[in-house]
Amino acid sequence: QVQVLESGGGSVQPGGSLRLSCAAGRAFSGLTMAWFRQPPGKDREFVAAIKRQNYGTAYADSLKGRFTISRDNAKGTLYLQMNNLKPEDTAVYYCAATNRGLITSSLRRETEYEYWGQGTQVTVSS
């Protein structure tokens, strides 16, 4: 069992930045990790993912250039740096993990991840 815990959400004005963190316990370097988000009234959607051992990343096309996913295997922590935030980025952000290695085309699928955090709210508003 992998415990996943997000932190770092909050309220920010348009154009601002936030960094989300996700702690995922032991054997972190062997986990494939991802961020998903669920905007109000919408389905959950893929944000970004990073392969285990930091072997590669994937992003939602619409978020490339503004969001950066990274991991610190020594600290057992996943990050999502979000810059130039827009009101449409308002959502509950979820951290997800799997202890399987995924090919790049599978990184975006919710069903590939069996461990999920409770989510952290990000609100972008003036």
PDB file of C-alpha atoms in Angstrom:
ATOM      1  CA  GLN A   1       0.000   0.000   0.000  1.00  0.00           C
ATOM      2  CA  VAL A   2       1.246   3.483  -0.885  1.00  0.00           C
ATOM      3  CA  GLN A   3       0.114   6.493   1.102  1.00  0.00           C
ATOM      4  CA  VAL A   4      -0.200   9.612  -1.048  1.00  0.00           C
ATOM      5  CA  LEU A   5      -0.613  13.052   0.495  1.00  0.00           C
ATOM      6  CA  GLU A   6      -0.852  16.348  -1.378  1.00  0.00           C
ATOM      7  CA  SER A   7      -0.128  19.810  -0.027  1.00  0.00           C
ATOM      8  CA  GLY A   8       0.445  23.346  -1.269  1.00  0.00           C
ATOM      9  CA  GLY A   9      -2.943  24.289  -2.663  1.00  0.00           C
ATOM     10  CA  GLY A  10      -4.528  27.659  -2.035  1.00  0.00           C
ATOM     11  CA  SER A  11      -5.861  30.813  -3.608  1.00  0.00           C
ATOM     12  CA  VAL A  12      -3.867  32.925  -6.021  1.00  0.00           C
ATOM     13  CA  GLN A  13      -4.516  35.777  -8.420  1.00  0.00           C
ATOM     14  CA  PRO A  14      -4.310  35.283 -12.190  1.00  0.00           C
ATOM     15  CA  GLY A  15      -0.711  35.347 -13.311  1.00  0.00           C
ATOM     16  CA  GLY A  16       0.519  34.027  -9.987  1.00  0.00           C
ATOM     17  CA  SER A  17       2.365  30.811  -9.147  1.00  0.00           C
ATOM     18  CA  LEU A  18       1.911  27.883  -6.804  1.00  0.00           C
ATOM     19  CA  ARG A  19       3.894  24.752  -6.106  1.00  0.00           C
ATOM     20  CA  LEU A  20       2.097  21.595  -5.122  1.00  0.00           C
ATOM     21  CA  SER A  21       3.835  18.796  -3.271  1.00  0.00           C
ATOM     22  CA  CYS A  22       2.976  15.137  -2.889  1.00  0.00           C
ATOM     23  CA  ALA A  23       4.590  12.821  -0.372  1.00  0.00           C
ATOM     24  CA  ALA A  24       4.334   9.178  -1.309  1.00  0.00           C
ATOM     25  CA  GLY A  25       6.162   7.139   1.260  1.00  0.00           C
ATOM     26  CA  ARG A  26       8.691   4.376   0.928  1.00  0.00           C
ATOM     27  CA  ALA A  27      10.187   3.068  -2.295  1.00  0.00           C
ATOM     28  CA  PHE A  28       9.293   6.376  -3.923  1.00  0.00           C
ATOM     29  CA  SER A  29      11.918   6.132  -6.652  1.00  0.00           C
ATOM     30  CA  GLY A  30      10.179   3.036  -7.990  1.00  0.00           C
ATOM     31  CA  LEU A  31       6.815   4.764  -8.348  1.00  0.00           C
ATOM     32  CA  THR A  32       5.392   6.282 -11.502  1.00  0.00           C
ATOM     33  CA  MET A  33       3.728   9.511 -10.376  1.00  0.00           C
ATOM     34  CA  ALA A  34       1.173  11.853 -11.875  1.00  0.00           C
ATOM     35  CA  TRP A  35      -0.986  14.868 -11.266  1.00  0.00           C
ATOM     36  CA  PHE A  36      -4.609  15.032 -12.315  1.00  0.00           C
ATOM     37  CA  ARG A  37      -7.161  17.761 -11.675  1.00  0.00           C
ATOM     38  CA  GLN A  38     -10.912  18.113 -11.516  1.00  0.00           C
ATOM     39  CA  PRO A  39     -12.354  21.539 -12.342  1.00  0.00           C
ATOM     40  CA  PRO A  40     -15.736  22.429 -10.852  1.00  0.00           C
ATOM     41  CA  GLY A  41     -18.521  20.555 -12.601  1.00  0.00           C
ATOM     42  CA  LYS A  42     -16.146  18.706 -14.910  1.00  0.00           C
ATOM     43  CA  ASP A  43     -14.476  15.316 -15.141  1.00  0.00           C
ATOM     44  CA  ARG A  44     -11.034  14.681 -13.780  1.00  0.00           C
ATOM     45  CA  GLU A  45      -8.304  15.313 -16.338  1.00  0.00           C
ATOM     46  CA  PHE A  46      -4.629  14.556 -16.776  1.00  0.00           C
ATOM     47  CA  VAL A  47      -2.113  17.267 -15.912  1.00  0.00           C
ATOM     48  CA  ALA A  48       1.372  15.745 -15.922  1.00  0.00           C
ATOM     49  CA  ALA A  49       3.253  12.557 -15.133  1.00  0.00           C
ATOM     50  CA  ILE A  50       6.805  11.494 -14.432  1.00  0.00           C
ATOM     51  CA  LYS A  51       8.243   8.040 -14.832  1.00  0.00           C
ATOM     52  CA  ARG A  52       9.946   6.214 -12.034  1.00  0.00           C
ATOM     53  CA  GLN A  53      13.656   6.852 -11.584  1.00  0.00           C
ATOM     54  CA  ASN A  54      12.954  10.145 -13.405  1.00  0.00           C
ATOM     55  CA  TYR A  55      13.116   8.457 -16.804  1.00  0.00           C
ATOM     56  CA  GLY A  56      10.757  10.902 -18.524  1.00  0.00           C
ATOM     57  CA  THR A  57       7.743  13.183 -18.280  1.00  0.00           C
ATOM     58  CA  ALA A  58       4.456  13.851 -20.039  1.00  0.00           C
ATOM     59  CA  TYR A  59       2.156  16.863 -19.970  1.00  0.00           C
ATOM     60  CA  ALA A  60      -1.317  17.806 -21.055  1.00  0.00           C
ATOM     61  CA  ASP A  61      -0.771  19.724 -24.271  1.00  0.00           C
ATOM     62  CA  SER A  62      -2.619  22.786 -23.012  1.00  0.00           C
ATOM     63  CA  LEU A  63      -0.368  23.074 -19.956  1.00  0.00           C
ATOM     64  CA  LYS A  64       3.062  22.718 -21.499  1.00  0.00           C
ATOM     65  CA  GLY A  65       5.254  25.686 -20.752  1.00  0.00           C
ATOM     66  CA  ARG A  66       3.316  26.762 -17.662  1.00  0.00           C
ATOM     67  CA  PHE A  67       3.406  23.644 -15.482  1.00  0.00           C
ATOM     68  CA  THR A  68       6.481  21.626 -14.554  1.00  0.00           C
ATOM     69  CA  ILE A  69       6.456  18.243 -12.846  1.00  0.00           C
ATOM     70  CA  SER A  70       9.501  17.072 -10.925  1.00  0.00           C
ATOM     71  CA  ARG A  71      10.461  14.621  -8.245  1.00  0.00           C
ATOM     72  CA  ASP A  72      13.013  14.400  -5.456  1.00  0.00           C
ATOM     73  CA  ASN A  73      13.596  10.717  -4.881  1.00  0.00           C
ATOM     74  CA  ALA A  74      15.761  11.363  -1.819  1.00  0.00           C
ATOM     75  CA  LYS A  75      12.880  13.216  -0.158  1.00  0.00           C
ATOM     76  CA  GLY A  76      10.158  10.938  -1.489  1.00  0.00           C
ATOM     77  CA  THR A  77       8.295  13.931  -2.882  1.00  0.00           C
ATOM     78  CA  LEU A  78       6.625  14.870  -6.138  1.00  0.00           C
ATOM     79  CA  TYR A  79       6.165  18.494  -7.176  1.00  0.00           C
ATOM     80  CA  LEU A  80       4.046  20.475  -9.580  1.00  0.00           C
ATOM     81  CA  GLN A  81       5.247  24.001 -10.254  1.00  0.00           C
ATOM     82  CA  MET A  82       2.407  26.051 -11.735  1.00  0.00           C
ATOM     83  CA  ASN A  83       3.188  29.429 -13.268  1.00  0.00           C
ATOM     84  CA  ASN A  84       1.086  32.106 -14.956  1.00  0.00           C
ATOM     85  CA  LEU A  85      -2.027  30.619 -13.437  1.00  0.00           C
ATOM     86  CA  LYS A  86      -5.377  31.289 -15.067  1.00  0.00           C
ATOM     87  CA  PRO A  87      -8.925  31.115 -13.696  1.00  0.00           C
ATOM     88  CA  GLU A  88      -9.480  27.959 -15.732  1.00  0.00           C
ATOM     89  CA  ASP A  89      -6.754  26.257 -13.684  1.00  0.00           C
ATOM     90  CA  THR A  90      -9.117  26.330 -10.717  1.00  0.00           C
ATOM     91  CA  ALA A  91      -9.618  22.717  -9.683  1.00  0.00           C
ATOM     92  CA  VAL A  92      -8.961  20.065  -7.090  1.00  0.00           C
ATOM     93  CA  TYR A  93      -5.532  18.677  -7.872  1.00  0.00           C
ATOM     94  CA  TYR A  94      -4.847  15.016  -7.197  1.00  0.00           C
ATOM     95  CA  CYS A  95      -1.591  13.140  -6.874  1.00  0.00           C
ATOM     96  CA  ALA A  96      -1.596   9.581  -8.188  1.00  0.00           C
ATOM     97  CA  ALA A  97       0.905   6.744  -8.055  1.00  0.00           C
ATOM     98  CA  THR A  98       1.548   3.286  -9.353  1.00  0.00           C
ATOM     99  CA  ASN A  99       4.408   0.934  -8.626  1.00  0.00           C
ATOM    100  CA  ARG A 100       4.384  -0.242 -12.242  1.00  0.00           C
ATOM    101  CA  GLY A 101       6.527   1.203 -14.974  1.00  0.00           C
ATOM    102  CA  LEU A 102       4.352   2.760 -17.656  1.00  0.00           C
ATOM    103  CA  ILE A 103       5.033   3.483 -21.266  1.00  0.00           C
ATOM    104  CA  THR A 104       4.616   7.102 -22.269  1.00  0.00           C
ATOM    105  CA  SER A 105       1.261   6.584 -23.972  1.00  0.00           C
ATOM    106  CA  SER A 106      -0.178   5.111 -20.766  1.00  0.00           C
ATOM    107  CA  LEU A 107       0.893   7.903 -18.438  1.00  0.00           C
ATOM    108  CA  ARG A 108      -2.281   9.929 -19.129  1.00  0.00           C
ATOM    109  CA  ARG A 109      -4.767   7.229 -18.168  1.00  0.00           C
ATOM    110  CA  GLU A 110      -6.378   7.477 -14.740  1.00  0.00           C
ATOM    111  CA  THR A 111      -6.942   3.742 -14.671  1.00  0.00           C
ATOM    112  CA  GLU A 112      -3.197   3.073 -14.652  1.00  0.00           C
ATOM    113  CA  TYR A 113      -2.834   4.548 -11.164  1.00  0.00           C
ATOM    114  CA  GLU A 114      -4.030   2.615  -8.126  1.00  0.00           C
ATOM    115  CA  TYR A 115      -3.001   5.003  -5.372  1.00  0.00           C
ATOM    116  CA  TRP A 116      -4.598   8.435  -5.021  1.00  0.00           C
ATOM    117  CA  GLY A 117      -4.439  11.313  -2.605  1.00  0.00           C
ATOM    118  CA  GLN A 118      -7.420  13.194  -1.230  1.00  0.00           C
ATOM    119  CA  GLY A 119      -6.757  16.230  -3.398  1.00  0.00           C
ATOM    120  CA  THR A 120      -5.806  19.826  -2.752  1.00  0.00           C
ATOM    121  CA  GLN A 121      -7.842  22.828  -3.879  1.00  0.00           C
ATOM    122  CA  VAL A 122      -6.329  25.439  -6.172  1.00  0.00           C
ATOM    123  CA  THR A 123      -8.378  28.571  -6.799  1.00  0.00           C
ATOM    124  CA  VAL A 124      -7.296  31.230  -9.279  1.00  0.00           C
ATOM    125  CA  SER A 125      -9.352  34.363  -8.963  1.00  0.00           C
ATOM    126  CA  SER A 126      -8.983  38.117  -8.829  1.00  0.00           C
TER     127      SER A 126
END
